[in-house]
């Protein structure tokens, strides 16, 4: 059976709201998101939408944000930050602060800080492309959209190292299929997560 090929474009600022919507819906039930943004799915999605608006704007400013399209409809999103640009500068943190402070309750904001700082401490010093978020509209999942976005990203950074994080075990096998291996398994708010690396190739 022939796999449908999706059009993949570099997203602009006008696409950020739609991209944030996809990320919030697709990752609403991620274990860490439940711990950070609360038990209510509807409230959690609203909070995630606000968070991703700011985070995707950061990725768009510092790196590349790609979208898979069907008939002009955005169905998948993948961000990638280039080597030596994945860790926010002091100025970046100032720009992100309104998003971090307004996307959650005070307790949730504290949990958000624990989550982000835990992953940030593990981020390798060696140069690498930092992938994420990767999200596919729920109605389009399991139809190779995420696979094609990953292939696009790996081709762009061909030969270089790649790094990513996930809090879903099912994703570990997906990324291993692209040559990633588990670098560490940090616990975030008593929730398992995996950070993964794909080494540079000749």
PDB file of C-alpha atoms in Angstrom:
ATOM      1  CA  UNK A   1       0.000   0.000   0.000  1.00  0.00           C
ATOM      2  CA  UNK A   2       1.356   3.418  -0.951  1.00  0.00           C
ATOM      3  CA  UNK A   3       1.848   5.837   1.952  1.00  0.00           C
ATOM      4  CA  UNK A   4       0.329   9.265   1.416  1.00  0.00           C
ATOM      5  CA  UNK A   5       2.940  11.997   1.231  1.00  0.00           C
ATOM      6  CA  UNK A   6       2.111  15.203   3.067  1.00  0.00           C
ATOM      7  CA  UNK A   7       3.178  18.698   2.140  1.00  0.00           C
ATOM      8  CA  UNK A   8       5.584  20.026   4.788  1.00  0.00           C
ATOM      9  CA  UNK A   9       6.130  23.771   5.099  1.00  0.00           C
ATOM     10  CA  UNK A  10       8.094  26.150   7.297  1.00  0.00           C
ATOM     11  CA  UNK A  11       5.468  27.793   9.492  1.00  0.00           C
ATOM     12  CA  UNK A  12       5.152  31.541   9.985  1.00  0.00           C
ATOM     13  CA  UNK A  13       3.897  33.627  12.906  1.00  0.00           C
ATOM     14  CA  UNK A  14       0.380  33.535  11.502  1.00  0.00           C
ATOM     15  CA  UNK A  15       0.384  29.754  11.976  1.00  0.00           C
ATOM     16  CA  UNK A  16       1.315  29.775  15.665  1.00  0.00           C
ATOM     17  CA  UNK A  17      -2.222  29.764  17.074  1.00  0.00           C
ATOM     18  CA  UNK A  18      -3.243  26.767  14.960  1.00  0.00           C
ATOM     19  CA  UNK A  19       0.011  25.004  15.863  1.00  0.00           C
ATOM     20  CA  UNK A  20      -0.559  25.641  19.578  1.00  0.00           C
ATOM     21  CA  UNK A  21      -4.064  24.224  19.258  1.00  0.00           C
ATOM     22  CA  UNK A  22      -2.712  21.005  17.735  1.00  0.00           C
ATOM     23  CA  UNK A  23      -0.045  20.640  20.435  1.00  0.00           C
ATOM     24  CA  UNK A  24      -2.540  21.258  23.246  1.00  0.00           C
ATOM     25  CA  UNK A  25      -5.026  18.706  21.903  1.00  0.00           C
ATOM     26  CA  UNK A  26      -2.493  16.061  20.889  1.00  0.00           C
ATOM     27  CA  UNK A  27      -0.555  16.181  24.168  1.00  0.00           C
ATOM     28  CA  UNK A  28      -3.414  16.872  26.556  1.00  0.00           C
ATOM     29  CA  UNK A  29      -3.099  13.466  28.200  1.00  0.00           C
ATOM     30  CA  UNK A  30       0.685  13.330  28.468  1.00  0.00           C
ATOM     31  CA  UNK A  31       1.558  12.176  32.004  1.00  0.00           C
ATOM     32  CA  UNK A  32       3.709  15.193  32.884  1.00  0.00           C
ATOM     33  CA  UNK A  33       1.073  17.581  31.545  1.00  0.00           C
ATOM     34  CA  UNK A  34      -1.488  16.008  33.861  1.00  0.00           C
ATOM     35  CA  UNK A  35       0.868  16.524  36.820  1.00  0.00           C
ATOM     36  CA  UNK A  36       1.637  20.128  35.881  1.00  0.00           C
ATOM     37  CA  UNK A  37      -1.650  21.415  34.480  1.00  0.00           C
ATOM     38  CA  UNK A  38      -4.230  19.494  36.517  1.00  0.00           C
ATOM     39  CA  UNK A  39      -6.708  16.632  36.296  1.00  0.00           C
ATOM     40  CA  UNK A  40      -9.438  18.386  34.293  1.00  0.00           C
ATOM     41  CA  UNK A  41      -8.934  17.658  30.559  1.00  0.00           C
ATOM     42  CA  UNK A  42     -10.771  20.822  29.456  1.00  0.00           C
ATOM     43  CA  UNK A  43      -8.859  23.108  31.833  1.00  0.00           C
ATOM     44  CA  UNK A  44      -5.605  21.359  31.009  1.00  0.00           C
ATOM     45  CA  UNK A  45      -6.121  21.912  27.283  1.00  0.00           C
ATOM     46  CA  UNK A  46      -6.786  25.631  27.789  1.00  0.00           C
ATOM     47  CA  UNK A  47      -3.645  25.977  29.879  1.00  0.00           C
ATOM     48  CA  UNK A  48      -1.562  24.008  27.396  1.00  0.00           C
ATOM     49  CA  UNK A  49      -2.834  26.170  24.558  1.00  0.00           C
ATOM     50  CA  UNK A  50      -1.552  29.282  26.345  1.00  0.00           C
ATOM     51  CA  UNK A  51       1.774  27.616  27.116  1.00  0.00           C
ATOM     52  CA  UNK A  52       2.361  26.414  23.575  1.00  0.00           C
ATOM     53  CA  UNK A  53       1.588  29.824  22.085  1.00  0.00           C
ATOM     54  CA  UNK A  54       4.634  31.155  23.900  1.00  0.00           C
ATOM     55  CA  UNK A  55       6.862  28.110  23.466  1.00  0.00           C
ATOM     56  CA  UNK A  56       6.178  27.842  19.738  1.00  0.00           C
ATOM     57  CA  UNK A  57       6.874  31.546  19.308  1.00  0.00           C
ATOM     58  CA  UNK A  58      10.227  30.906  20.997  1.00  0.00           C
ATOM     59  CA  UNK A  59      10.999  27.976  18.677  1.00  0.00           C
ATOM     60  CA  UNK A  60       9.937  30.034  15.658  1.00  0.00           C
ATOM     61  CA  UNK A  61      12.227  32.884  16.734  1.00  0.00           C
ATOM     62  CA  UNK A  62      15.275  30.751  17.574  1.00  0.00           C
ATOM     63  CA  UNK A  63      14.963  27.856  15.131  1.00  0.00           C
ATOM     64  CA  UNK A  64      12.576  26.188  12.707  1.00  0.00           C
ATOM     65  CA  UNK A  65       8.924  25.254  13.022  1.00  0.00           C
ATOM     66  CA  UNK A  66       7.485  22.896  10.430  1.00  0.00           C
ATOM     67  CA  UNK A  67       3.934  21.902   9.675  1.00  0.00           C
ATOM     68  CA  UNK A  68       2.334  19.080   7.701  1.00  0.00           C
ATOM     69  CA  UNK A  69      -0.579  20.297   5.587  1.00  0.00           C
ATOM     70  CA  UNK A  70      -3.530  18.720   3.807  1.00  0.00           C
ATOM     71  CA  UNK A  71      -5.601  20.994   1.552  1.00  0.00           C
ATOM     72  CA  UNK A  72      -4.344  24.024   3.450  1.00  0.00           C
ATOM     73  CA  UNK A  73      -5.227  22.515   6.839  1.00  0.00           C
ATOM     74  CA  UNK A  74      -2.450  22.171   9.416  1.00  0.00           C
ATOM     75  CA  UNK A  75      -2.404  18.605  10.759  1.00  0.00           C
ATOM     76  CA  UNK A  76       1.033  18.229  12.356  1.00  0.00           C
ATOM     77  CA  UNK A  77       3.767  20.335  13.951  1.00  0.00           C
ATOM     78  CA  UNK A  78       7.467  19.816  14.640  1.00  0.00           C
ATOM     79  CA  UNK A  79       9.925  22.276  16.128  1.00  0.00           C
ATOM     80  CA  UNK A  80      13.691  22.079  15.929  1.00  0.00           C
ATOM     81  CA  UNK A  81      16.264  24.311  17.569  1.00  0.00           C
ATOM     82  CA  UNK A  82      19.726  24.436  15.964  1.00  0.00           C
ATOM     83  CA  UNK A  83      22.964  23.530  17.726  1.00  0.00           C
ATOM     84  CA  UNK A  84      23.933  25.890  20.580  1.00  0.00           C
ATOM     85  CA  UNK A  85      20.546  27.652  20.506  1.00  0.00           C
ATOM     86  CA  UNK A  86      18.291  25.307  22.456  1.00  0.00           C
ATOM     87  CA  UNK A  87      19.000  26.745  25.918  1.00  0.00           C
ATOM     88  CA  UNK A  88      17.204  30.072  26.533  1.00  0.00           C
ATOM     89  CA  UNK A  89      19.355  33.125  27.141  1.00  0.00           C
ATOM     90  CA  UNK A  90      18.441  35.561  29.968  1.00  0.00           C
ATOM     91  CA  UNK A  91      16.618  37.654  27.376  1.00  0.00           C
ATOM     92  CA  UNK A  92      14.735  34.605  26.142  1.00  0.00           C
ATOM     93  CA  UNK A  93      13.622  33.815  29.705  1.00  0.00           C
ATOM     94  CA  UNK A  94      12.317  37.362  30.091  1.00  0.00           C
ATOM     95  CA  UNK A  95      10.269  36.983  26.901  1.00  0.00           C
ATOM     96  CA  UNK A  96       8.987  33.578  28.019  1.00  0.00           C
ATOM     97  CA  UNK A  97       8.128  34.671  31.560  1.00  0.00           C
ATOM     98  CA  UNK A  98       4.646  36.088  30.791  1.00  0.00           C
ATOM     99  CA  UNK A  99       3.725  32.791  29.132  1.00  0.00           C
ATOM    100  CA  UNK A 100       5.071  30.722  32.015  1.00  0.00           C
ATOM    101  CA  UNK A 101       3.325  32.856  34.653  1.00  0.00           C
ATOM    102  CA  UNK A 102      -0.076  33.099  32.965  1.00  0.00           C
ATOM    103  CA  UNK A 103      -0.523  29.597  31.598  1.00  0.00           C
ATOM    104  CA  UNK A 104      -1.186  27.950  34.951  1.00  0.00           C
ATOM    105  CA  UNK A 105      -2.127  28.320  38.610  1.00  0.00           C
ATOM    106  CA  UNK A 106       0.596  29.377  41.104  1.00  0.00           C
ATOM    107  CA  UNK A 107       1.083  25.754  42.203  1.00  0.00           C
ATOM    108  CA  UNK A 108       1.071  24.628  38.585  1.00  0.00           C
ATOM    109  CA  UNK A 109       3.662  27.260  37.702  1.00  0.00           C
ATOM    110  CA  UNK A 110       5.927  25.910  40.439  1.00  0.00           C
ATOM    111  CA  UNK A 111       5.498  22.404  39.011  1.00  0.00           C
ATOM    112  CA  UNK A 112       6.181  23.740  35.524  1.00  0.00           C
ATOM    113  CA  UNK A 113       9.473  25.201  36.767  1.00  0.00           C
ATOM    114  CA  UNK A 114      10.466  21.836  38.286  1.00  0.00           C
ATOM    115  CA  UNK A 115       9.673  20.056  35.021  1.00  0.00           C
ATOM    116  CA  UNK A 116      11.524  22.455  32.727  1.00  0.00           C
ATOM    117  CA  UNK A 117      14.547  22.769  35.017  1.00  0.00           C
ATOM    118  CA  UNK A 118      14.846  18.976  35.355  1.00  0.00           C
ATOM    119  CA  UNK A 119      15.019  18.500  31.604  1.00  0.00           C
ATOM    120  CA  UNK A 120      17.243  21.563  31.127  1.00  0.00           C
ATOM    121  CA  UNK A 121      19.903  20.176  33.489  1.00  0.00           C
ATOM    122  CA  UNK A 122      20.244  17.044  31.349  1.00  0.00           C
ATOM    123  CA  UNK A 123      20.459  18.818  27.991  1.00  0.00           C
ATOM    124  CA  UNK A 124      23.894  17.807  26.595  1.00  0.00           C
ATOM    125  CA  UNK A 125      26.678  20.346  26.248  1.00  0.00           C
ATOM    126  CA  UNK A 126      27.794  18.866  22.931  1.00  0.00           C
ATOM    127  CA  UNK A 127      26.224  20.618  19.903  1.00  0.00           C
ATOM    128  CA  UNK A 128      22.947  19.060  18.755  1.00  0.00           C
ATOM    129  CA  UNK A 129      19.627  19.768  17.130  1.00  0.00           C
ATOM    130  CA  UNK A 130      16.908  19.829  19.794  1.00  0.00           C
ATOM    131  CA  UNK A 131      13.632  18.429  18.472  1.00  0.00           C
ATOM    132  CA  UNK A 132      10.182  19.233  19.825  1.00  0.00           C
ATOM    133  CA  UNK A 133       7.408  19.619  20.198  1.00  0.00           C
ATOM    134  CA  UNK A 134       6.159  16.976  17.783  1.00  0.00           C
ATOM    135  CA  UNK A 135       2.365  16.813  17.655  1.00  0.00           C
ATOM    136  CA  UNK A 136      -0.211  15.506  15.208  1.00  0.00           C
ATOM    137  CA  UNK A 137      -3.894  16.429  15.174  1.00  0.00           C
ATOM    138  CA  UNK A 138      -5.709  13.508  16.873  1.00  0.00           C
ATOM    139  CA  UNK A 139      -7.841  12.707  13.816  1.00  0.00           C
ATOM    140  CA  UNK A 140      -4.655  12.330  11.732  1.00  0.00           C
ATOM    141  CA  UNK A 141      -2.582  10.230  14.117  1.00  0.00           C
ATOM    142  CA  UNK A 142      -1.262   6.804  13.021  1.00  0.00           C
ATOM    143  CA  UNK A 143      -1.254   7.930   9.376  1.00  0.00           C
ATOM    144  CA  UNK A 144       2.529   8.550   9.051  1.00  0.00           C
ATOM    145  CA  UNK A 145       2.290  12.327   9.625  1.00  0.00           C
ATOM    146  CA  UNK A 146       4.719  12.251  12.554  1.00  0.00           C
ATOM    147  CA  UNK A 147       7.031   9.916  10.667  1.00  0.00           C
ATOM    148  CA  UNK A 148       7.266  12.276   7.716  1.00  0.00           C
ATOM    149  CA  UNK A 149       7.849  15.298   9.947  1.00  0.00           C
ATOM    150  CA  UNK A 150      10.688  13.428  11.661  1.00  0.00           C
ATOM    151  CA  UNK A 151      12.205  12.430   8.330  1.00  0.00           C
ATOM    152  CA  UNK A 152      12.065  16.067   7.221  1.00  0.00           C
ATOM    153  CA  UNK A 153      13.840  17.248  10.368  1.00  0.00           C
ATOM    154  CA  UNK A 154      16.539  14.577  10.222  1.00  0.00           C
ATOM    155  CA  UNK A 155      17.215  15.375   6.579  1.00  0.00           C
ATOM    156  CA  UNK A 156      17.596  19.065   7.404  1.00  0.00           C
ATOM    157  CA  UNK A 157      20.199  18.335  10.073  1.00  0.00           C
ATOM    158  CA  UNK A 158      21.747  15.440   8.169  1.00  0.00           C
ATOM    159  CA  UNK A 159      24.972  14.202   9.747  1.00  0.00           C
ATOM    160  CA  UNK A 160      24.520  16.106  13.024  1.00  0.00           C
ATOM    161  CA  UNK A 161      23.415  15.002  16.488  1.00  0.00           C
ATOM    162  CA  UNK A 162      19.770  15.178  17.567  1.00  0.00           C
ATOM    163  CA  UNK A 163      18.237  15.291  21.031  1.00  0.00           C
ATOM    164  CA  UNK A 164      14.682  15.142  22.384  1.00  0.00           C
ATOM    165  CA  UNK A 165      12.576  14.408  25.455  1.00  0.00           C
ATOM    166  CA  UNK A 166       9.353  12.449  25.931  1.00  0.00           C
ATOM    167  CA  UNK A 167       7.147  11.371  28.824  1.00  0.00           C
ATOM    168  CA  UNK A 168       5.363   8.552  26.977  1.00  0.00           C
ATOM    169  CA  UNK A 169       6.917   5.096  26.742  1.00  0.00           C
ATOM    170  CA  UNK A 170       5.185   4.408  23.419  1.00  0.00           C
ATOM    171  CA  UNK A 171       7.147   7.303  21.921  1.00  0.00           C
ATOM    172  CA  UNK A 172      10.466   5.733  22.927  1.00  0.00           C
ATOM    173  CA  UNK A 173      10.009   2.923  20.427  1.00  0.00           C
ATOM    174  CA  UNK A 174       8.922   5.390  17.750  1.00  0.00           C
ATOM    175  CA  UNK A 175      12.101   7.440  18.158  1.00  0.00           C
ATOM    176  CA  UNK A 176      14.314   4.357  18.395  1.00  0.00           C
ATOM    177  CA  UNK A 177      13.129   3.588  14.879  1.00  0.00           C
ATOM    178  CA  UNK A 178      14.939   6.755  13.779  1.00  0.00           C
ATOM    179  CA  UNK A 179      18.206   5.807  15.449  1.00  0.00           C
ATOM    180  CA  UNK A 180      17.678   7.471  18.847  1.00  0.00           C
ATOM    181  CA  UNK A 181      18.716   5.769  22.069  1.00  0.00           C
ATOM    182  CA  UNK A 182      17.815   6.564  25.664  1.00  0.00           C
ATOM    183  CA  UNK A 183      20.345   8.854  27.326  1.00  0.00           C
ATOM    184  CA  UNK A 184      18.653   9.157  30.737  1.00  0.00           C
ATOM    185  CA  UNK A 185      15.334   8.430  32.442  1.00  0.00           C
ATOM    186  CA  UNK A 186      14.665  11.351  34.794  1.00  0.00           C
ATOM    187  CA  UNK A 187      11.649  11.307  37.083  1.00  0.00           C
ATOM    188  CA  UNK A 188       9.655  14.538  36.866  1.00  0.00           C
ATOM    189  CA  UNK A 189       7.096  15.084  39.633  1.00  0.00           C
ATOM    190  CA  UNK A 190       7.097  11.320  40.257  1.00  0.00           C
ATOM    191  CA  UNK A 191       6.445  10.740  36.546  1.00  0.00           C
ATOM    192  CA  UNK A 192       8.745   8.817  34.223  1.00  0.00           C
ATOM    193  CA  UNK A 193      10.380  10.534  31.283  1.00  0.00           C
ATOM    194  CA  UNK A 194      13.024   9.675  28.725  1.00  0.00           C
ATOM    195  CA  UNK A 195      15.649  11.869  27.111  1.00  0.00           C
ATOM    196  CA  UNK A 196      17.036  10.485  23.877  1.00  0.00           C
ATOM    197  CA  UNK A 197      19.959  11.149  21.559  1.00  0.00           C
ATOM    198  CA  UNK A 198      20.783  10.265  17.989  1.00  0.00           C
ATOM    199  CA  UNK A 199      24.541  10.578  17.430  1.00  0.00           C
ATOM    200  CA  UNK A 200      26.103  12.415  14.544  1.00  0.00           C
ATOM    201  CA  UNK A 201      26.736  10.338  11.449  1.00  0.00           C
ATOM    202  CA  UNK A 202      29.491  10.537   8.847  1.00  0.00           C
TER     203      UNK A 202
END
